[in-house]
Coordinates of N, CA, C and O in Angstrom, one line a residue:
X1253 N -11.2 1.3 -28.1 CA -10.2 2.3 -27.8 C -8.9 1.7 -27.3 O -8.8 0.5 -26.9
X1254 N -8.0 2.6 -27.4 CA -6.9 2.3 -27.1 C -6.5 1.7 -24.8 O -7.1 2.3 -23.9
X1255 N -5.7 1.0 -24.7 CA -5.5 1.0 -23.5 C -4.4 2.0 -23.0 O -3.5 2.3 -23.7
X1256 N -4.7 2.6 -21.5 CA -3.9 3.5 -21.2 C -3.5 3.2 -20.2 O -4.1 2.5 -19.4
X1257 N -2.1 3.6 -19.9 CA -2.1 3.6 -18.5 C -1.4 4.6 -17.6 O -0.3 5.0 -18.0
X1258 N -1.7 5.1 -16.4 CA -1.5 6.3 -15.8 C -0.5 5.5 -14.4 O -0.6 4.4 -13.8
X1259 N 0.4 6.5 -14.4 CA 1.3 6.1 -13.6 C 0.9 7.3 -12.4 O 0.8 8.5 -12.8
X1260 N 0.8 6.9 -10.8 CA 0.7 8.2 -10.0 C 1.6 7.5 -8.8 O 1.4 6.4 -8.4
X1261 N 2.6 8.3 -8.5 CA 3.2 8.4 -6.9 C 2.6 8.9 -6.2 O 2.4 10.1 -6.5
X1262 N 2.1 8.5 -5.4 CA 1.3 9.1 -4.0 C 2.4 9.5 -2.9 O 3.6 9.6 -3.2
X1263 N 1.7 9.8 -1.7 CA 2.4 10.1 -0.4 C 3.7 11.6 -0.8 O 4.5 12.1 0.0
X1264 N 3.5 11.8 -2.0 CA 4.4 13.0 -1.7 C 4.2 14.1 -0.8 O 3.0 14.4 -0.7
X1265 N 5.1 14.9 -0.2 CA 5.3 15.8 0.5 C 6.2 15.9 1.6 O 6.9 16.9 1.7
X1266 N 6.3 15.0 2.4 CA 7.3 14.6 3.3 C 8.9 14.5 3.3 O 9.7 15.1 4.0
X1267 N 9.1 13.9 2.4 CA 10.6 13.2 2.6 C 11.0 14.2 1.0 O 10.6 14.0 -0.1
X1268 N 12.1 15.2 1.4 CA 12.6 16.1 0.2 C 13.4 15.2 -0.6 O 13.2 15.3 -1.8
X1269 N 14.3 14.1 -0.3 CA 15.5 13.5 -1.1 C 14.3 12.6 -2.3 O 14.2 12.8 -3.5
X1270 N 13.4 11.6 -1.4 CA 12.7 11.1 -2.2 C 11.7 11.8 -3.3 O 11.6 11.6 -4.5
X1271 N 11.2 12.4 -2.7 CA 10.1 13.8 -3.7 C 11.3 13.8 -4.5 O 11.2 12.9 -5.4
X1272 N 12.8 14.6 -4.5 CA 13.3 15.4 -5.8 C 13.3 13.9 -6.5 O 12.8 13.6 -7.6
X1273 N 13.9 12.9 -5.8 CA 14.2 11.5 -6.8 C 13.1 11.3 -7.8 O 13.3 10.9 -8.9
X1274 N 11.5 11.5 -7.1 CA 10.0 11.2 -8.1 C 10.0 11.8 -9.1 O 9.3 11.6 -10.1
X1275 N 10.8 12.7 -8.8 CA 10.6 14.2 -9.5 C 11.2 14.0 -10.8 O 10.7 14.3 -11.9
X1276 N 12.3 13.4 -10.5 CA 13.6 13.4 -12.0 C 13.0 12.5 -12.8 O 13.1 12.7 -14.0
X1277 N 12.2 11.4 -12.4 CA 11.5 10.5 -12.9 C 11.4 10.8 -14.6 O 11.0 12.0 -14.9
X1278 N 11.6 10.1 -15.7 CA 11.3 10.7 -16.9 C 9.9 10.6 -17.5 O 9.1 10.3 -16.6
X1279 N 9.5 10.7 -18.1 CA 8.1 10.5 -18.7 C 7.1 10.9 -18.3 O 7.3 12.1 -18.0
X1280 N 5.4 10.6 -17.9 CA 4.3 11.2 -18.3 C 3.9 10.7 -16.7 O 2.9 9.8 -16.6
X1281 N 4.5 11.1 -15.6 CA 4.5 10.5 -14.1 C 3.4 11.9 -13.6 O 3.6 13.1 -13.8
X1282 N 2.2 11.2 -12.8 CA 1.4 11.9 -12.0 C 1.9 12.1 -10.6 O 2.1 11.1 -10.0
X1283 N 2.0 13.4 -10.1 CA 2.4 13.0 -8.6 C 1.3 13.7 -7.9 O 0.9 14.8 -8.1
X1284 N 0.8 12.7 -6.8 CA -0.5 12.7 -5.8 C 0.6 13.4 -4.5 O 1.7 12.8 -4.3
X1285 N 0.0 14.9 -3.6 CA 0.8 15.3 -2.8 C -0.5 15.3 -2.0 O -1.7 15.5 -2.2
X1286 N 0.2 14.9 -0.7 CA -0.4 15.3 0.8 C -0.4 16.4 1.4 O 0.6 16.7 2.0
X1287 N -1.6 17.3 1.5 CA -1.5 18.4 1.9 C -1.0 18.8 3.6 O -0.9 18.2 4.7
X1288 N -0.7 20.0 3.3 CA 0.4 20.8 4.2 C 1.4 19.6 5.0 O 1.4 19.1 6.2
X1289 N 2.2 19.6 4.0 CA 3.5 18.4 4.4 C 4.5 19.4 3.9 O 4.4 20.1 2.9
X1290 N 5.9 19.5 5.0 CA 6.6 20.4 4.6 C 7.1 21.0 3.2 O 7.8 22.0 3.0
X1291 N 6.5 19.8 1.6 CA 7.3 20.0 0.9 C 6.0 19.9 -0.5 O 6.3 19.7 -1.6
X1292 N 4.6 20.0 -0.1 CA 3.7 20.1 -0.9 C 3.9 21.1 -1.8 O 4.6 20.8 -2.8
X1293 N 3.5 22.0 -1.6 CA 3.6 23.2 -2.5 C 5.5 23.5 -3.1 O 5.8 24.2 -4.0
X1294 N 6.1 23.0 -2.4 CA 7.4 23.0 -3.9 C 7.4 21.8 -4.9 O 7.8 21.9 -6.1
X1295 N 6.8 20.6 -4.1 CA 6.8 19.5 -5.2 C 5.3 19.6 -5.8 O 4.7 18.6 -6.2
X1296 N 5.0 20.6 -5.9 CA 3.5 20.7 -6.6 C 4.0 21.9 -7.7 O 4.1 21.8 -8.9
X1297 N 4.3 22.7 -7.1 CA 5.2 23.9 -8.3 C 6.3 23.1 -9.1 O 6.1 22.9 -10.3
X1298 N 7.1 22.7 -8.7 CA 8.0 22.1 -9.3 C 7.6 20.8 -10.6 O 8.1 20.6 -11.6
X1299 N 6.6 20.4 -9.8 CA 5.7 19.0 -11.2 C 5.0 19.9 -12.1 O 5.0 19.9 -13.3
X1300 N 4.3 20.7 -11.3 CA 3.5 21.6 -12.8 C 4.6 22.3 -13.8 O 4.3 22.4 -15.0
X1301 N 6.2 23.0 -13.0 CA 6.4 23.3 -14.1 C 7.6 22.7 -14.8 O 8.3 23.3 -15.6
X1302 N 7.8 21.2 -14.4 CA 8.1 20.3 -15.3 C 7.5 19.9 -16.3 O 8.1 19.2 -17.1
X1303 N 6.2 20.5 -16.4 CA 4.8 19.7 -17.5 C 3.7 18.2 -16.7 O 2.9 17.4 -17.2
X1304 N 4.0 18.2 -15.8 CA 3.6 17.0 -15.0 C 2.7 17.2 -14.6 O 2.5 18.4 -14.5
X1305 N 1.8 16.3 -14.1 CA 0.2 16.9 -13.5 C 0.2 16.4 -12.1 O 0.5 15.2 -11.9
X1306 N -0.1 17.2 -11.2 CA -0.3 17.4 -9.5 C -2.1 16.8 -9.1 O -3.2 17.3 -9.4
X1307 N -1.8 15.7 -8.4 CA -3.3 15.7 -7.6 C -2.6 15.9 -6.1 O -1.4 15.8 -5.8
X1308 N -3.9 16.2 -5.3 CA -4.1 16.2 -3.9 C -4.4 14.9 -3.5 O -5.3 14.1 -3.8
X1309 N -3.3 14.8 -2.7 CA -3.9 13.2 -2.2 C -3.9 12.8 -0.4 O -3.1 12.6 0.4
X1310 N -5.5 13.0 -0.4 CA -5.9 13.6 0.7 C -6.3 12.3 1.8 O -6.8 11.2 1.5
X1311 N -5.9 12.7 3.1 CA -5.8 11.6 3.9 C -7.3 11.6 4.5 O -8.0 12.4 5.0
X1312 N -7.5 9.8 4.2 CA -9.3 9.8 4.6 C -8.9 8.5 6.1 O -8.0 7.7 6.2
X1313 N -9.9 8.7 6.8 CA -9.8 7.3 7.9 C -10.3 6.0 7.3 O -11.3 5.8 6.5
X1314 N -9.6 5.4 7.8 CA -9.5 4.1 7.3 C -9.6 2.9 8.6 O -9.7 3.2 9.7
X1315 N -9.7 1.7 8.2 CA -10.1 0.2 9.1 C -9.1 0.0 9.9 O -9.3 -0.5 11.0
X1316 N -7.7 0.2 9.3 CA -6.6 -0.1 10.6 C -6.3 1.3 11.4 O -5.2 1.7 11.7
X1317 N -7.1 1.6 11.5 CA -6.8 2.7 13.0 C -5.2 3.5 12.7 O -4.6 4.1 13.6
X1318 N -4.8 3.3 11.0 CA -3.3 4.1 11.1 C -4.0 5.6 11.3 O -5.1 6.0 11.2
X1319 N -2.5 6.3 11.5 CA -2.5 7.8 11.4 C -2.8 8.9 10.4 O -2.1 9.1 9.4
X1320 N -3.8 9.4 10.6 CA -4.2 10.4 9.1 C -3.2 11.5 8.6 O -3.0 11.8 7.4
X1321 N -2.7 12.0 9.6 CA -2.1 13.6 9.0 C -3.1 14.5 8.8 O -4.3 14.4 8.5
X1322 N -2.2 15.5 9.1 CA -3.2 16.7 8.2 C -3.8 17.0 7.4 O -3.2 17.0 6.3
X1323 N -5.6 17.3 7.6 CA -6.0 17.4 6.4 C -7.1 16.5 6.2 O -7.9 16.6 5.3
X1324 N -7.2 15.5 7.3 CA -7.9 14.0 7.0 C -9.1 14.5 7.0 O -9.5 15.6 7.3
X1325 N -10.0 13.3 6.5 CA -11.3 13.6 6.4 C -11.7 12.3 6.9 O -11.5 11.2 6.5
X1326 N -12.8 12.9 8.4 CA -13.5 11.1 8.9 C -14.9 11.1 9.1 O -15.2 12.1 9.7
X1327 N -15.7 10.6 9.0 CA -17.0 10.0 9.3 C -17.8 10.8 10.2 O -19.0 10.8 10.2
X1328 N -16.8 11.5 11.0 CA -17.5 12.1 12.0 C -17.8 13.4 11.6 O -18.7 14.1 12.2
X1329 N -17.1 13.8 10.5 CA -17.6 15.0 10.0 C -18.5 15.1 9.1 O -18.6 14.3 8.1
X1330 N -19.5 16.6 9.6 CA -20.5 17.2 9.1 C -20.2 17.4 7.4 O -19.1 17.4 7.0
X1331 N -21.1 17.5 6.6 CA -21.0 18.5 5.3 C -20.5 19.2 4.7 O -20.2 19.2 3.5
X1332 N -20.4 20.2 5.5 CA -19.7 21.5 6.0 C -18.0 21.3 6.1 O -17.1 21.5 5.3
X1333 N -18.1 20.9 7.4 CA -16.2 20.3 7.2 C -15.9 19.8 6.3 O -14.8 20.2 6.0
X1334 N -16.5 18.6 5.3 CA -15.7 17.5 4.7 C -15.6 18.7 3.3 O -14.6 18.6 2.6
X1335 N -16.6 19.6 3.2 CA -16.2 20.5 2.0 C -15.6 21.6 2.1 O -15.1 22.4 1.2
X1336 N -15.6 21.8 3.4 CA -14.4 22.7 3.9 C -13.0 22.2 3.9 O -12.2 22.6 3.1
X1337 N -12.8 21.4 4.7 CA -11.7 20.9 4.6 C -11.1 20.3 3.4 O -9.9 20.4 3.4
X1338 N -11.6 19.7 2.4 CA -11.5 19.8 1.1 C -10.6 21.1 0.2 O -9.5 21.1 -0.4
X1339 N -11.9 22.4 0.4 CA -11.3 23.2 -0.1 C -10.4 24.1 0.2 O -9.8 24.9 -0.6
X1340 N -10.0 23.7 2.1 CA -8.9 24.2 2.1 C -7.4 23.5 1.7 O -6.4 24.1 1.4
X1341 N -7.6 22.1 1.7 CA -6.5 21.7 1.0 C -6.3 21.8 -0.2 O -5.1 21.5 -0.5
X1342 N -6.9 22.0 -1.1 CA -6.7 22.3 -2.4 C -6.2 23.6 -2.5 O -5.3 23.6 -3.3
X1343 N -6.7 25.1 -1.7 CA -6.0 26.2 -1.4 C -4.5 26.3 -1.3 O -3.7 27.1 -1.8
X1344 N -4.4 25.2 -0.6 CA -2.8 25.0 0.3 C -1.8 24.5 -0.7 O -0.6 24.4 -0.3
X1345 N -2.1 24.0 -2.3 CA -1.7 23.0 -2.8 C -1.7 23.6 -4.3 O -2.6 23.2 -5.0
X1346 N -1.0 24.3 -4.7 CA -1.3 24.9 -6.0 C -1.2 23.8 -7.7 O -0.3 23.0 -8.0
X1347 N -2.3 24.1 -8.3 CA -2.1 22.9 -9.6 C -2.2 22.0 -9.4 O -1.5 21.1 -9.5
X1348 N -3.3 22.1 -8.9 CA -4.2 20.6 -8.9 C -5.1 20.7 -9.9 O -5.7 21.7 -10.2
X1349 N -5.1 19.1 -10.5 CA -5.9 18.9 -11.8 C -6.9 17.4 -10.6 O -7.9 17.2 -11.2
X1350 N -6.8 17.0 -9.9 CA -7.5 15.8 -9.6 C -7.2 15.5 -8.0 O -6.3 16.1 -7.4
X1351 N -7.7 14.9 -7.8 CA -7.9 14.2 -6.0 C -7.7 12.6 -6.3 O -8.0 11.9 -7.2
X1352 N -7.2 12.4 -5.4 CA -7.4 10.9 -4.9 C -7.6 10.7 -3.6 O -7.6 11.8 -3.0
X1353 N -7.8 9.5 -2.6 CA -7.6 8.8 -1.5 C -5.9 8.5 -0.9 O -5.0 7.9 -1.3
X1354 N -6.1 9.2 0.0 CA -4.3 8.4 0.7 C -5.4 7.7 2.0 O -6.1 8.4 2.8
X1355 N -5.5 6.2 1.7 CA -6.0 5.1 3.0 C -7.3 5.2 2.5 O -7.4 5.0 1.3
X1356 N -8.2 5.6 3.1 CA -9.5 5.6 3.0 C -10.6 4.7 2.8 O -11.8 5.0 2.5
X1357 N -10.2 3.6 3.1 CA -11.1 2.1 3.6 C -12.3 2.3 4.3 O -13.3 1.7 4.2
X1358 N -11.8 3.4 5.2 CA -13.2 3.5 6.5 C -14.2 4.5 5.4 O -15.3 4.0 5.0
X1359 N -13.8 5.9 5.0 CA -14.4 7.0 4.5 C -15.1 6.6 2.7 O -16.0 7.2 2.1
X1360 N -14.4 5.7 2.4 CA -14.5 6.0 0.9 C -15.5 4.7 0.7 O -15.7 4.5 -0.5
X1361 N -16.3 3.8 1.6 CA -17.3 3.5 2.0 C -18.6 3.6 2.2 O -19.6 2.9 2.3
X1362 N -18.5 4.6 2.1 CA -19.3 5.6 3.1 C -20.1 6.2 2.4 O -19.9 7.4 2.7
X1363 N -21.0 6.1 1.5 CA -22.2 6.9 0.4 C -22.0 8.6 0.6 O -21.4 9.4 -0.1
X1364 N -22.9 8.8 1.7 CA -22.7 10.2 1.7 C -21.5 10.9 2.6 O -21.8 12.0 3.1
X1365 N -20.3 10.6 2.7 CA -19.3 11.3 2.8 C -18.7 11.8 1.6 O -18.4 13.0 1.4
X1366 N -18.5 10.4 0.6 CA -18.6 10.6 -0.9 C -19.3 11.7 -1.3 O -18.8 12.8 -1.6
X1367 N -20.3 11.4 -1.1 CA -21.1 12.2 -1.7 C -20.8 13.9 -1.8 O -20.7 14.7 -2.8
X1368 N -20.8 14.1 -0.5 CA -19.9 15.4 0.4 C -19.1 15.7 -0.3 O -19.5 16.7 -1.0
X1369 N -17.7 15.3 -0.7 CA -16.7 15.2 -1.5 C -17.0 15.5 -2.9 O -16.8 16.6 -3.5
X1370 N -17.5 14.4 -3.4 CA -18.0 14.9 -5.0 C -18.5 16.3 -5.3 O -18.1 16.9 -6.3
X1371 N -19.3 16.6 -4.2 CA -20.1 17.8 -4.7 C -19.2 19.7 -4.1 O -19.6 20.8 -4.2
X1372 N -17.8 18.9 -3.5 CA -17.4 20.1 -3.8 C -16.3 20.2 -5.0 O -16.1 21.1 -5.8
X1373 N -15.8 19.1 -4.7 CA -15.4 18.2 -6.5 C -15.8 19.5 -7.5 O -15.1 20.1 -8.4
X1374 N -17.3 19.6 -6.9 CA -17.8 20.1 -8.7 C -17.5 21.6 -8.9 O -17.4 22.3 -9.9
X1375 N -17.3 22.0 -7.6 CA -16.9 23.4 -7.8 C -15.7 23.6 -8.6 O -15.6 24.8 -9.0
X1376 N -14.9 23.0 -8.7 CA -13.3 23.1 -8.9 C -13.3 22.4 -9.9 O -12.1 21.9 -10.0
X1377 N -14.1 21.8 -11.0 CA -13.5 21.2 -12.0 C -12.3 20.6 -12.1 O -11.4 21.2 -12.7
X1378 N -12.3 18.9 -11.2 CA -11.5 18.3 -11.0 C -11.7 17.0 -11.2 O -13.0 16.9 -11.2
X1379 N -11.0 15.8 -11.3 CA -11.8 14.3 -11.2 C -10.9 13.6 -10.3 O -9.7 13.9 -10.1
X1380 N -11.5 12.5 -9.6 CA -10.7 11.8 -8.6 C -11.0 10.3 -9.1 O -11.9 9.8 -9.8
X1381 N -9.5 10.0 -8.3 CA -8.9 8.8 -8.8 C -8.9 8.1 -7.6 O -8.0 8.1 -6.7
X1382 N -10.3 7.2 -7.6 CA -10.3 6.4 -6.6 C -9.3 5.3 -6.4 O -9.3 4.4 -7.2
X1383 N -8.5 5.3 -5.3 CA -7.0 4.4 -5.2 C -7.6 2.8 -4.6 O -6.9 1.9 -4.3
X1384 N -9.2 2.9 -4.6 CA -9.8 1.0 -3.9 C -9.1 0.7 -2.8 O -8.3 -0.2 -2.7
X1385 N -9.3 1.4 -1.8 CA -8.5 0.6 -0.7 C -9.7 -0.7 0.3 O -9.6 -1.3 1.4
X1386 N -10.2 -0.5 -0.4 CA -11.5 -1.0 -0.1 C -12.4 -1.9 -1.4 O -12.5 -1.4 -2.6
X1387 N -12.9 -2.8 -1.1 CA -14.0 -3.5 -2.5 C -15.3 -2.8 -2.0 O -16.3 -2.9 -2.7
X1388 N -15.3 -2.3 -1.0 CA -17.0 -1.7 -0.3 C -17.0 -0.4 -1.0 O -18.0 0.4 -0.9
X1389 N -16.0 -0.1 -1.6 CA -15.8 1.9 -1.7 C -16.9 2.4 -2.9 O -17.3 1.7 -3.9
X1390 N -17.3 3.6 -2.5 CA -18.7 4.2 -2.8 C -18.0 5.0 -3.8 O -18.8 5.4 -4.6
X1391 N -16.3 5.7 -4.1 CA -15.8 6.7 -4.3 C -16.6 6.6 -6.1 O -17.6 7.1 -6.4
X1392 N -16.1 6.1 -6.5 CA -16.6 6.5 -8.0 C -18.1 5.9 -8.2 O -18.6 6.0 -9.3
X1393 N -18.8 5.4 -7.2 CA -20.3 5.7 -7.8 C -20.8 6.9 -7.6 O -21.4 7.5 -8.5
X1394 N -20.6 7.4 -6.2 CA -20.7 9.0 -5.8 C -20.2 10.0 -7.2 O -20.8 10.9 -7.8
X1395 N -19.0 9.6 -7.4 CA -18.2 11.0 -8.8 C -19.3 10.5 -9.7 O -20.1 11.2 -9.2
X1396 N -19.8 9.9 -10.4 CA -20.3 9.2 -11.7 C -22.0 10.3 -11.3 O -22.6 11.1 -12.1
X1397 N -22.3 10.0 -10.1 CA -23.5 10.4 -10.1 C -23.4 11.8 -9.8 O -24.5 12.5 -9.9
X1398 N -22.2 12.5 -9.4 CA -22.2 14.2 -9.5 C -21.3 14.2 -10.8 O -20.4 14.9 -10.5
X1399 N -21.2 13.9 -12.0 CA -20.9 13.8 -12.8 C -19.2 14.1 -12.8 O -18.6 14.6 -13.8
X1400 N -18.7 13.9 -11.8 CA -17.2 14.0 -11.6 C -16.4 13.1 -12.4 O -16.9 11.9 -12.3
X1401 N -15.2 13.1 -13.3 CA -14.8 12.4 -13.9 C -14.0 11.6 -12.8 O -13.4 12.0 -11.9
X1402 N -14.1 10.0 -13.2 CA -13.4 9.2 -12.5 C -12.6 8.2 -13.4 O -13.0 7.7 -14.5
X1403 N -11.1 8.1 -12.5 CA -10.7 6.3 -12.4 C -10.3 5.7 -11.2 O -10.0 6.3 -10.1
X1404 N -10.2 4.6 -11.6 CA -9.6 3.7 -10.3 C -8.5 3.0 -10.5 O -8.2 2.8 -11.6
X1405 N -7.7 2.5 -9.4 CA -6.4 2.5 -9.1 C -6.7 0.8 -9.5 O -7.6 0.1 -9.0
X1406 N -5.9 0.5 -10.1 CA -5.8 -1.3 -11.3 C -4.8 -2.2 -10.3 O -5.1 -3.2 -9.7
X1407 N -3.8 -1.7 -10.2 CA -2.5 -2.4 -9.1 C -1.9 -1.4 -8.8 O -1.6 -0.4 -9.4
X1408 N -1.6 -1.9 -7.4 CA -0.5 -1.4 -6.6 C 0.9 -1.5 -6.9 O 1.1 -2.7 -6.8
X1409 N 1.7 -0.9 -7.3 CA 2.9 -1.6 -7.5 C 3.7 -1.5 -6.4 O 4.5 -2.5 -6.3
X1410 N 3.8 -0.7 -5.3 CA 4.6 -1.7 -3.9 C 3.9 -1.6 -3.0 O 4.3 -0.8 -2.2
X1411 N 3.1 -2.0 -2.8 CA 2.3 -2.8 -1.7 C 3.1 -3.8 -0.8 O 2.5 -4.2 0.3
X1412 N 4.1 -4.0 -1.1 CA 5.3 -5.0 -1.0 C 6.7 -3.7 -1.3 O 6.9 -2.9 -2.2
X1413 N 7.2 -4.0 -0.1 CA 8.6 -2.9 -0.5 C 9.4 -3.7 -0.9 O 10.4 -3.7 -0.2
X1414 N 9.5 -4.5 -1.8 CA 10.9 -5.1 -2.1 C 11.0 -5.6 -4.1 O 10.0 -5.9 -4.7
X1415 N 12.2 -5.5 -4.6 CA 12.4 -5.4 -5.9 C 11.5 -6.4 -6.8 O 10.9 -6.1 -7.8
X1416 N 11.4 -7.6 -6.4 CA 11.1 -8.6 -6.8 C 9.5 -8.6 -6.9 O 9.0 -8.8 -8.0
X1417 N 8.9 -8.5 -6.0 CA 7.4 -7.7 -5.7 C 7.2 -6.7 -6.5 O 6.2 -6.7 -7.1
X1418 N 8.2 -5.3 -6.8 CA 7.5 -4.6 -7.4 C 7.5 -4.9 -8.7 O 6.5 -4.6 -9.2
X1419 N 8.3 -5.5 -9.3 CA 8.3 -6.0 -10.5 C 7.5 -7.1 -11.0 O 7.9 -7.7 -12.0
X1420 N 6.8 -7.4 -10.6 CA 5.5 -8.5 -10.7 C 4.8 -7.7 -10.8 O 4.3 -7.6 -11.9
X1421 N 4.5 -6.7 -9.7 CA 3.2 -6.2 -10.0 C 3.4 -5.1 -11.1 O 2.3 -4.7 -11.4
X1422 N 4.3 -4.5 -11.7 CA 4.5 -3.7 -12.9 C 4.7 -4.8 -14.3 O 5.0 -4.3 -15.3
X1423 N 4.6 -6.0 -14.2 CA 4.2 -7.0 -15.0 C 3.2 -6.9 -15.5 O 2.7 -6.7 -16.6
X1424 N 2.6 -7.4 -13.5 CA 0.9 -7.4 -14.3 C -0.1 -5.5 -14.8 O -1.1 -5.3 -15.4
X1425 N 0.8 -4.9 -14.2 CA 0.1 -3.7 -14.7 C 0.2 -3.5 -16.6 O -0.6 -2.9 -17.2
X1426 N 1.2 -4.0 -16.9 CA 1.9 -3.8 -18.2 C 0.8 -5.1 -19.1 O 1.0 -5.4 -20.3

């Protein structure tokens, strides 16, 4: 088969100047939005009806103790929550075709949190795009075994905020 490659901006929702700049972006660009961020559901309406495809990119806990936002999903939660809260962000978030990870080192780990996840996954005919923030992550053996369509995130391209960095790593993506 042919090689592909999928382009996704994460972290949208927050910051309007940057969102519209992702937005103008030309070509076949996925944008991953963070639920209930002041600017989710316009830059989720706005990409679907550019022709563009919208994931939820949902904040999981992670190993450096950063801040989740709204919406997160952690270890401590029951079954119940992680597929509740799940489905309420996807509610909040119109034209979603897929899920990914925003962080998720600690959660995506984690067998049956995954697991949790996947299986509300299945209600909503959607696939998640595990972002590896982690080499321990459970996220796509969990989708594979609820038959959830998966991929996984190949390189980061700024991992590194600066020109020189990102263009290496869109090297090696290329």
């Amino acid at each position: 088969f042919e090689p592909r490659m999928v382009l996704i901006i994460d972290d949208m929702g927050y910051n309007l100047k940057r969102g519209e700049a992702a937005l103008a972006l030309p070509g076949a660009v996925t944008y991953s939005i963070l639920p209930y961020t002041p600017y989710a559901k316009k830059f989720a309406v706005d990409a679907h009806d550019s022709g563009r495809e919208v994931m939820l990119h949902v904040p999981m806990a992670n190993t450096a103790a950063k801040a989740l936002g709204p919406g997160a999903l952690t270890p401590e939660m029951e079954r119940e929550a992680v597929m509740s809260g799940l489905n309420q962000a996807l509610d909040a978030t119109p034209h979603v075709s897929g899920v990914n990870n925003h962080m998720g080192s600690q959660l995506t780990a984690l067998p049956q949190q995954m697991s949790w996840l996947m299986e509300a996954l299945q209600g909503h005919a959607l696939y998640f795009v595990d972002s590896r923030t982690t080499p321990a992550t459970r996220a796509g053996s969990m989708a594979a075994l609820h038959a959830i369509p998966t991929l996984r995130r190949h390189v980061f391209l700024d991992n590194q905020r600066d020109t020189a960095a990102i263009t290496r790593q869109f090297e090696k993506l290329l």
